[in-house]
Coordinates of C-alpha atoms in Angstrom, one line a residue:
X1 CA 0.0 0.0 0.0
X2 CA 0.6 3.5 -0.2
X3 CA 0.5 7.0 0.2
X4 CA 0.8 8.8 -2.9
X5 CA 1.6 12.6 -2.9
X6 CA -1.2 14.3 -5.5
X7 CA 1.5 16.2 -7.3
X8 CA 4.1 13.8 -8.2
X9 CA 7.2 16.0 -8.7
X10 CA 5.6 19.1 -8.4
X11 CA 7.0 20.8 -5.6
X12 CA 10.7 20.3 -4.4
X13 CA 9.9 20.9 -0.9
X14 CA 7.8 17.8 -0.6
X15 CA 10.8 15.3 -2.0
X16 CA 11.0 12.7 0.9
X17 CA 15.2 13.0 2.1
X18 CA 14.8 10.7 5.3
X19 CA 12.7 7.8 6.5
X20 CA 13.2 5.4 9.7
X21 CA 11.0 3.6 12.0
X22 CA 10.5 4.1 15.6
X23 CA 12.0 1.0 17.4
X24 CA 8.5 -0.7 17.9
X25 CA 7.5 -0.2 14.1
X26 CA 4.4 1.4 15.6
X27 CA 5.5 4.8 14.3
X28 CA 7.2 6.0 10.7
X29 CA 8.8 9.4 9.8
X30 CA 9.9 11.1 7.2
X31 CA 11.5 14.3 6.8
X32 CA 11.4 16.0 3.6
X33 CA 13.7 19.1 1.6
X34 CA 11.0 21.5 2.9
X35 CA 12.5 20.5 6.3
X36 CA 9.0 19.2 7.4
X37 CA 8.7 16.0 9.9
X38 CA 5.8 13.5 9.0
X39 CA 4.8 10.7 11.3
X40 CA 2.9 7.7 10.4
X41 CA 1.1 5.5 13.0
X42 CA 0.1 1.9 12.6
X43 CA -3.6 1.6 13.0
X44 CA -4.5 -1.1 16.1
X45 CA -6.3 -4.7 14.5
X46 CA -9.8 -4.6 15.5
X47 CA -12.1 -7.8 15.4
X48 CA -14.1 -6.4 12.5
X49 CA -11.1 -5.5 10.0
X50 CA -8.6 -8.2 10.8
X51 CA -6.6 -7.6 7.5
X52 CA -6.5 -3.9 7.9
X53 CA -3.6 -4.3 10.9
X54 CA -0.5 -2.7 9.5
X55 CA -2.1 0.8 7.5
X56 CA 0.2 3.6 8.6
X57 CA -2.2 6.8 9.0
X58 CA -0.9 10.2 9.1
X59 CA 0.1 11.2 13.3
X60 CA 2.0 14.4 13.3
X61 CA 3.2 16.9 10.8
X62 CA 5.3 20.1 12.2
X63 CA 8.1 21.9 10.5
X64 CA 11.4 21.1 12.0
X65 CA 14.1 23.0 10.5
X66 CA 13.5 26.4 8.7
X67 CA 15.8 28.0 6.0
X68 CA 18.8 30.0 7.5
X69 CA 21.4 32.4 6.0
X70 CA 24.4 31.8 7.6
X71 CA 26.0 36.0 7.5
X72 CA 29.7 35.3 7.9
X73 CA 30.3 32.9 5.3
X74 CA 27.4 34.5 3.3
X75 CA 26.1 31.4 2.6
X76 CA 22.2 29.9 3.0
X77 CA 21.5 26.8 4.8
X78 CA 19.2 24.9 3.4
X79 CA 15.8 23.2 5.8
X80 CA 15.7 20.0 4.4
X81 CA 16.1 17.4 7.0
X82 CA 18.9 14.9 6.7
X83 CA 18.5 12.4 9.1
X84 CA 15.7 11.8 11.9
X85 CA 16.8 9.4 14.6
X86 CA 14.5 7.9 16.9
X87 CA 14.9 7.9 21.1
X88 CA 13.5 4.4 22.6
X89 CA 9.9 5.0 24.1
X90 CA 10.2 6.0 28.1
X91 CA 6.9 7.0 29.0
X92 CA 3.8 8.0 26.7
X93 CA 5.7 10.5 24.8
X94 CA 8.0 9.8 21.9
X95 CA 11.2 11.3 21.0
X96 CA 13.4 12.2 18.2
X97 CA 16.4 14.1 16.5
X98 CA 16.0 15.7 13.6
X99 CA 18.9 17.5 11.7
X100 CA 19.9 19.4 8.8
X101 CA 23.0 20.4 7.9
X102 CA 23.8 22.4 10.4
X103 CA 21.6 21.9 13.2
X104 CA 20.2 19.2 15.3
X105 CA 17.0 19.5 17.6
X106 CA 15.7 16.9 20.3
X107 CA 11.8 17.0 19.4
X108 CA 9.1 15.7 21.5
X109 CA 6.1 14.8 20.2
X110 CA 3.2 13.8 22.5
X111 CA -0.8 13.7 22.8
X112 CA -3.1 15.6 24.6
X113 CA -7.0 14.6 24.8
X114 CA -7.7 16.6 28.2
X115 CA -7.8 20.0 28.8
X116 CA -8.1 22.3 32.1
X117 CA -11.3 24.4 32.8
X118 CA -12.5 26.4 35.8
X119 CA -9.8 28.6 36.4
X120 CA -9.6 31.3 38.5
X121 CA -7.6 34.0 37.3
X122 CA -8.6 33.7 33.7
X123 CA -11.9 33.4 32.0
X124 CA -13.1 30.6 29.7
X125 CA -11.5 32.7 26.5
X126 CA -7.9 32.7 28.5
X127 CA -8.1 36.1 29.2
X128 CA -7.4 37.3 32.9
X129 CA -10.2 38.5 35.2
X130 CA -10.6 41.9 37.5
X131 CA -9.7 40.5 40.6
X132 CA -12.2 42.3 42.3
X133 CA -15.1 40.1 40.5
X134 CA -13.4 37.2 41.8
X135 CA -15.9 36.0 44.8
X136 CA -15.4 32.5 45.0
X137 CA -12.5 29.8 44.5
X138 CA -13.1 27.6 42.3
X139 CA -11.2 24.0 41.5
X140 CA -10.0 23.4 38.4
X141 CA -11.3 19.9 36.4
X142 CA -10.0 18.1 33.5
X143 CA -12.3 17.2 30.6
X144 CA -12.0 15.2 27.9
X145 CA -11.3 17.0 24.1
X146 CA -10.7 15.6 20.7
X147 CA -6.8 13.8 20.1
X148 CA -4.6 16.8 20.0
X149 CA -1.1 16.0 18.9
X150 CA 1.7 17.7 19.7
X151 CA 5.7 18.4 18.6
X152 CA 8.0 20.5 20.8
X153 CA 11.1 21.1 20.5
X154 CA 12.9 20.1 23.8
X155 CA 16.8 20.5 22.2
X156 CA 18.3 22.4 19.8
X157 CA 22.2 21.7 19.3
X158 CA 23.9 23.9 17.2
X159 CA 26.6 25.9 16.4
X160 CA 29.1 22.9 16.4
X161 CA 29.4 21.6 12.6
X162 CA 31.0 24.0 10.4
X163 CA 30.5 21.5 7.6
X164 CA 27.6 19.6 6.8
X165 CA 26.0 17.2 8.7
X166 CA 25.8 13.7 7.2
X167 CA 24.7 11.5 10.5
X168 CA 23.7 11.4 13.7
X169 CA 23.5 7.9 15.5
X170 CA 21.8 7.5 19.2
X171 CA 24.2 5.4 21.2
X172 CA 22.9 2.5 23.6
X173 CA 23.4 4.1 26.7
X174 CA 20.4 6.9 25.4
X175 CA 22.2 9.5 27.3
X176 CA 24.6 10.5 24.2
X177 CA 24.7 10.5 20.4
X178 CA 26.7 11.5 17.8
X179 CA 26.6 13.9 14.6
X180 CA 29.3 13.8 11.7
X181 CA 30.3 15.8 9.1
X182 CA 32.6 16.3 6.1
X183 CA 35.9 16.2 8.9
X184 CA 34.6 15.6 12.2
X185 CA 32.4 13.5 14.6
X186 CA 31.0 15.2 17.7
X187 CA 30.2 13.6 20.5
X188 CA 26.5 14.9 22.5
X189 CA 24.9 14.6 26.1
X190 CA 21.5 14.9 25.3
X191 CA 21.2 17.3 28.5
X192 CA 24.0 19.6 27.1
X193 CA 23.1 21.8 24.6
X194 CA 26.4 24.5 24.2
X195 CA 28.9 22.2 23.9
X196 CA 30.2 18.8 22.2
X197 CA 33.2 16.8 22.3
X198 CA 35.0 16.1 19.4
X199 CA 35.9 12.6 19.0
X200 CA 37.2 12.1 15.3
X201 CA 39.0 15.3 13.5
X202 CA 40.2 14.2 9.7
X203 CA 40.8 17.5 8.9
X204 CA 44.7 18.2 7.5
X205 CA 46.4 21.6 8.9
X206 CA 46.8 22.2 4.7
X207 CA 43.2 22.1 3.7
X208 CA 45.2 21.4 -0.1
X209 CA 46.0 17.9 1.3
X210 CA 42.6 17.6 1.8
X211 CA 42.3 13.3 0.3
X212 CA 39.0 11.8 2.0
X213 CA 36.1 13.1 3.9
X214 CA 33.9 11.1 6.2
X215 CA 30.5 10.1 4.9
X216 CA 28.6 8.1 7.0
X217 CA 28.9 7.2 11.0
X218 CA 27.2 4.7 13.7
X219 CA 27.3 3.7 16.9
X220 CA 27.4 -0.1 17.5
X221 CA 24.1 -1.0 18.9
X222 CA 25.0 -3.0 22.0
X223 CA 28.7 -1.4 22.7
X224 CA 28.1 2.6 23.6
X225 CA 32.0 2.4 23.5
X226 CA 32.0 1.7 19.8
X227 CA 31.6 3.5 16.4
X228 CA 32.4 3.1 12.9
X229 CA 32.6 5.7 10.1
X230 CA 32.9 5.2 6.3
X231 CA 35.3 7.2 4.0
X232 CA 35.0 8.7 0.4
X233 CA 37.8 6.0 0.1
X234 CA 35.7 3.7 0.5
X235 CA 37.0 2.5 4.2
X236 CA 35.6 2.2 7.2
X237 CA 37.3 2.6 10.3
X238 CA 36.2 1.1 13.6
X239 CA 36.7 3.1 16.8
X240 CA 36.8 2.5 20.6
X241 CA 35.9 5.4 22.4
X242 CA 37.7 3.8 25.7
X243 CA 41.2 3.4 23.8
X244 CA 41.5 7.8 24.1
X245 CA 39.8 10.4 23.9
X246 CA 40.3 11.4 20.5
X247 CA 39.6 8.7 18.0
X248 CA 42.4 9.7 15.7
X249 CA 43.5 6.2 15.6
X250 CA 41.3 3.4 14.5
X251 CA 40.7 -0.1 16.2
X252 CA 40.0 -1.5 13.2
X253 CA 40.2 -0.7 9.5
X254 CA 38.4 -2.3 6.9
X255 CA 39.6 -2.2 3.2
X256 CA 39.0 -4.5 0.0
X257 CA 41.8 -4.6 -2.2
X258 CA 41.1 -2.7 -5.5
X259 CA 41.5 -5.0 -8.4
X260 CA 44.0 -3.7 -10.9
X261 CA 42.1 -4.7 -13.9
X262 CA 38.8 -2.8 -12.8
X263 CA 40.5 0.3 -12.9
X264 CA 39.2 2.9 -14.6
X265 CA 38.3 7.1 -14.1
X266 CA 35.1 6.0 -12.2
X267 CA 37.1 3.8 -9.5
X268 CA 37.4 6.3 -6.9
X269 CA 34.0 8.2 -7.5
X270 CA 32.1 4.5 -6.9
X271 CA 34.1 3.0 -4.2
X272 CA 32.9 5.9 -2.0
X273 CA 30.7 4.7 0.8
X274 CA 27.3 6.3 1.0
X275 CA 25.8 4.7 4.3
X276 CA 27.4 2.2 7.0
X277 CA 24.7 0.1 8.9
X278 CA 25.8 -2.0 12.3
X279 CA 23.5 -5.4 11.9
X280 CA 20.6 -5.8 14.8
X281 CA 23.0 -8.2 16.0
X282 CA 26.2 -6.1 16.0
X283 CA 28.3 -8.9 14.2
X284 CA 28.6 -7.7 11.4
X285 CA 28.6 -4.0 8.9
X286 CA 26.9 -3.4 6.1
X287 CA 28.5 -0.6 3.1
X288 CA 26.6 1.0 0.2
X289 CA 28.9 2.3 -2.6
X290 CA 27.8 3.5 -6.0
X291 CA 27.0 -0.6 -7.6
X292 CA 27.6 -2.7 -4.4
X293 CA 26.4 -3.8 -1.3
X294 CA 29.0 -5.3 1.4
X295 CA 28.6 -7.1 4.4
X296 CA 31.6 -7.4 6.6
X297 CA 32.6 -9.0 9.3
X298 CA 33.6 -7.2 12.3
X299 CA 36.6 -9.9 13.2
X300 CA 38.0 -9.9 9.2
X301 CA 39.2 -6.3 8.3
X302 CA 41.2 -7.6 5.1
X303 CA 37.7 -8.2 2.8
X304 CA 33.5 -8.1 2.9
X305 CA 32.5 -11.6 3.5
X306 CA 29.6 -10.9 1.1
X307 CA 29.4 -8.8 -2.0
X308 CA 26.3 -7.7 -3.8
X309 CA 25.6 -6.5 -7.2
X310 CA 23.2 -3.5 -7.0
X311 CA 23.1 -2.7 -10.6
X312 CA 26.0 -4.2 -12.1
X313 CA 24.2 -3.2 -15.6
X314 CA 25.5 0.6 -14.9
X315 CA 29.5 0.0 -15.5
X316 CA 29.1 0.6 -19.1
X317 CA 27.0 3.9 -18.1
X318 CA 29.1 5.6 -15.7
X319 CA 30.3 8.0 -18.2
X320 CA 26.6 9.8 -18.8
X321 CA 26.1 9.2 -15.1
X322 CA 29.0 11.6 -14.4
X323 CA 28.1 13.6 -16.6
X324 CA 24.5 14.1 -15.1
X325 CA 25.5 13.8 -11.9
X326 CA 23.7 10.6 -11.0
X327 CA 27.4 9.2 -10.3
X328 CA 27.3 11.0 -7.2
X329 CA 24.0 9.6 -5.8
X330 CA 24.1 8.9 -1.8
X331 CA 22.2 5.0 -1.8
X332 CA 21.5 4.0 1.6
X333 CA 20.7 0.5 2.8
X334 CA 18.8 -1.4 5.9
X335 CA 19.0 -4.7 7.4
X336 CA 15.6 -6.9 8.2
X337 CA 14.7 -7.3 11.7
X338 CA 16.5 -10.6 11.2
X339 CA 20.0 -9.3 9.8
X340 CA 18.7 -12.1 7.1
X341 CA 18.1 -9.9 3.7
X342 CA 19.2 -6.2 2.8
X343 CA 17.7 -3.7 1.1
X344 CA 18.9 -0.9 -1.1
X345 CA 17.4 1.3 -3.7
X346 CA 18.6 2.1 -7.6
X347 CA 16.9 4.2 -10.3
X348 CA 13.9 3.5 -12.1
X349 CA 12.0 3.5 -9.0
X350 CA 13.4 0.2 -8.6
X351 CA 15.1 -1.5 -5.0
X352 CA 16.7 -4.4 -4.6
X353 CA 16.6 -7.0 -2.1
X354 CA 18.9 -9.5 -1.2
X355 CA 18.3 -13.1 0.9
X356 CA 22.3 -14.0 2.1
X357 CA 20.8 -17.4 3.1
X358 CA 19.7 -18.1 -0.2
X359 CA 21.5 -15.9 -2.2
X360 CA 18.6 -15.2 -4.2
X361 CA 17.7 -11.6 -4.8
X362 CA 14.9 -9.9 -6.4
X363 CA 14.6 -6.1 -8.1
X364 CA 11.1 -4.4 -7.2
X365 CA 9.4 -1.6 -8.9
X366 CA 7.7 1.0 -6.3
X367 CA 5.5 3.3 -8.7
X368 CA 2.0 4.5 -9.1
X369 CA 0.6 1.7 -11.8
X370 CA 1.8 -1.3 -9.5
X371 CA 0.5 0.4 -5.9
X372 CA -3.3 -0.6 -5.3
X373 CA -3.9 -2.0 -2.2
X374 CA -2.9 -5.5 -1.7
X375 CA -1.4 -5.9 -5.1
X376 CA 1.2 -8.0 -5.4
X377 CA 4.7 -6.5 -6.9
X378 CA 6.1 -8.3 -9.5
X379 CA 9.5 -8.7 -9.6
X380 CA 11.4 -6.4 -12.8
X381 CA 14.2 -7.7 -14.4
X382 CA 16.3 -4.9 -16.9
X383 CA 18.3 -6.5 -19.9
X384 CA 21.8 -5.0 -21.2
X385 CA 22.0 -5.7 -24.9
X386 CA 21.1 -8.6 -27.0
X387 CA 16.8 -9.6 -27.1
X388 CA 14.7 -8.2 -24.9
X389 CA 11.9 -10.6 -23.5
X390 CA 8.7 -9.1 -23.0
X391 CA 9.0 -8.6 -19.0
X392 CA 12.3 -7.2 -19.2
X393 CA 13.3 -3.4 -19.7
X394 CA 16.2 -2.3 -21.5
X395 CA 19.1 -0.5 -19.8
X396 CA 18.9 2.2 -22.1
X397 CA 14.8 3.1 -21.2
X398 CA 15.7 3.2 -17.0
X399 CA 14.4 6.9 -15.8
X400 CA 17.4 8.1 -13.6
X401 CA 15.3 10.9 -11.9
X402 CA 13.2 8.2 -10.4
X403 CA 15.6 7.1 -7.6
X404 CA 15.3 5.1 -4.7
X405 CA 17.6 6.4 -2.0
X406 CA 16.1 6.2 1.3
X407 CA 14.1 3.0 2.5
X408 CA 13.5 1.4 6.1
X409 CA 12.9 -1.8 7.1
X410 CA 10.2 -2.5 10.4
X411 CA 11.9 -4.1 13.4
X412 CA 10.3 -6.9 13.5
X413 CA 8.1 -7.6 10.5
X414 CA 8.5 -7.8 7.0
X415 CA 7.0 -3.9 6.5
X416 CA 9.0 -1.6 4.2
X417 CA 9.2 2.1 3.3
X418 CA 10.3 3.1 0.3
X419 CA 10.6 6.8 -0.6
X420 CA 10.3 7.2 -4.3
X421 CA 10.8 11.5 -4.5
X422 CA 7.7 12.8 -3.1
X423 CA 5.7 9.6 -3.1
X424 CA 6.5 7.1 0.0
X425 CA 5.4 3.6 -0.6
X426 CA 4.8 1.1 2.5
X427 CA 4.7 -2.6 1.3
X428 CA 4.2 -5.7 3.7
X429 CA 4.4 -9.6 3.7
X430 CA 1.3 -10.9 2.0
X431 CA 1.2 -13.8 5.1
X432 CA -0.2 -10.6 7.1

């Protein structure tokens, strides 16, 4: 199923740059370039409408980050949300951090379906009263009003990024997390608002020697002494926050040999990383580049243990997708509740998922014509030269402004998100 925007493409604002579930799966949210926050809640099964368990109906919408202008570097910074991250549930209200590039805010969204009356400095309207009317002392009473939502912002940390922010990862203790850009990884209390710790520093003293930037980062999810970030390089470098207090130097350092006769002008553009993911289990990592999904094993640094072709039909393209940009494309990926198949998106509207007990992997089309309610998705297959069988479509006809970057995967059930540019599809296991 899904939630279609009416005007597909028609306003930038409403292109969908985040989505993650809360760590139930009872809540969704997106955050989109308009720097907007949209949470989706799973409807409760009732005994009439078994089968209708699992419909995600609009929560929340508030606006999280407006546009800025920045007035010593003279430069605007821009609302749209790049990451939301979501606190574990402590009480009835639910938390999360939203950033952009720049900023990052601690919001708190919560409901309200009682209200205060009888008070006895202000009237009914909220307007205070001539003490001198005031005769009598009244006790105030809750009564019951209609489900008011509400977001607040409880946090706002900023001012510590003078790049721009790529991540921010929660740690397992829930007292800190972390945000990264460009150079650096900072280190939060979620108390503390005006300051940070700064617990990863790439940047040279000569900016001109400049050779890698950082472009994803995690905490592990059962170690709060742990992280990992991924280079431009494509490495990733595993830190232990107890070894000093500047991670300068790794623990660990992952790295596949580049193979000599895949060399080409592209190498280094597509062996960047564009997201790192720790699996539920915290065994192993997971690394998008530009054609590939990895899996790694935390205990063998040398090489993935798996490797999986995204879209393996796009060497021979790399030349028009460099020169329209596409090359540069940040894919992210997500583990099942299970760590037992991956997800990823490519263009096309098409994502990609792959079983690593079964090896078997399937390419899925999330679009308009295949979305009705409990239809079933067929899987796509594309063709690179040669016949064309009737199924198939041609490398040559895949739309590349229809991309798939940002998906998430429920915690425990086999729900998915899929954020085609303004449309977000949810799809789940026809055994439901």
């Amino acid at each position: 199923m899904n939630y279609p925007d009416e005007n597909t493409y028609g306003n930038k604002a409403d292109i969908i740059s985040t989505v993650e579930f809360n760590h139930t799966g009872e809540l969704l949210a997106t955050g989109d370039k308009g720097g907007r926050v949209v949470i989706f809640q799973r409807e409760q099964e009732s005994k009439n409408q078994i089968h209708r368990r699992g419909e995600y109906n609009v929560y929340s919408t508030f606006q999280s980050h407006e546009p800025e202008f920045d007035y010593l570097k003279s430069l605007e910074i821009e609302e749209k949300i790049n990451k939301i991250r979501w606190l574990p549930q402590q009480n009835a209200a639910y938390f999360l951090l939203s950033t952009n590039d720049k900023t990052v805010k601690l919001w708190k969204v919560s409901e309200r379906d009682k209200r205060p009356e009888g008070y006895n400095l202000k009237d009914e309207e909220g307007r205070l009263r001539d003490p001198a009317t005031i005769t009598t002392l009244r006790v105030p009473v809750l009564r019951p009003m209609d489900l008011m939502v509400e977001a607040t912002p409880r946090r706002v940390f900023a001012n510590a990024h003078t790049y721009h922010i790529n991540s921010i990862s929660v740690n397992s203790d829930y007292e800190t997390y972390m945000s990264a850009d460009d150079l650096r990884i900072n280190l939060w209390n979620f108390e503390i608002t005006n300051q940070s710790f700064n617990i990863v520093d790439i940047k040279p003293a000569n900016m001109e020697e400049l050779t890698e930037v950082i472009t994803a980062a995690e905490f592990h999810p059962h170690h709060c002494n742990t992280f990992v970030y991924s280079s431009s390089k494509g490495t990733i470098r595993l830190c232990d926050m107890r070894a000093s207090a500047l991670c300068d130097r790794h623990t660990k350092f992952f790295e596949e040999p580049e193979d000599p006769s895949n060399r080409s002008f592209f190498s280094e553009i597509i062996s960047s990383i564009s997201d790192v993911k720790f699996s539920h289990s915290g065994r192993y990592i997971m690394t998008r580049d530009y054609l590939t999904v990895k899996v790694w094993d935390l205990n063998m640094e040398n090489r993935p243990i798996e490797t999986y072709q995204v879209h393996d039909y796009l060497r021979s393209k790399l030349c028009s997708l460099y020169e329209n940009d596409c090359i540069f494309d940040k894919f992210e990926c997500v583990w099942n509740g299970s760590d037992s198949v991956i997800m990823t998106g490519s263009y096309n509207n098409f994502f990609r998922m792959f079983d690593r007990n079964t090896k078997r992997d399937v390419t899925l089309e999330a679009s308009r014509e295949n979305s009705k309610p409990r239809a079933i998705l067929k899987p796509r297959k594309v063709c690179v030269g040669g016949k064309r069988r009737k199924d198939e479509i041609s490398v040559d006809s895949l739309d590349f402004s229809k991309k798939i970057l940002h998906t998430a995967w429920h915690p425990s059930e086999n729900i998915i998100a899929v954020a085609a540019t303004n449309n977000l599809y949810i799809f789940q296991d026809k055994v439901n």
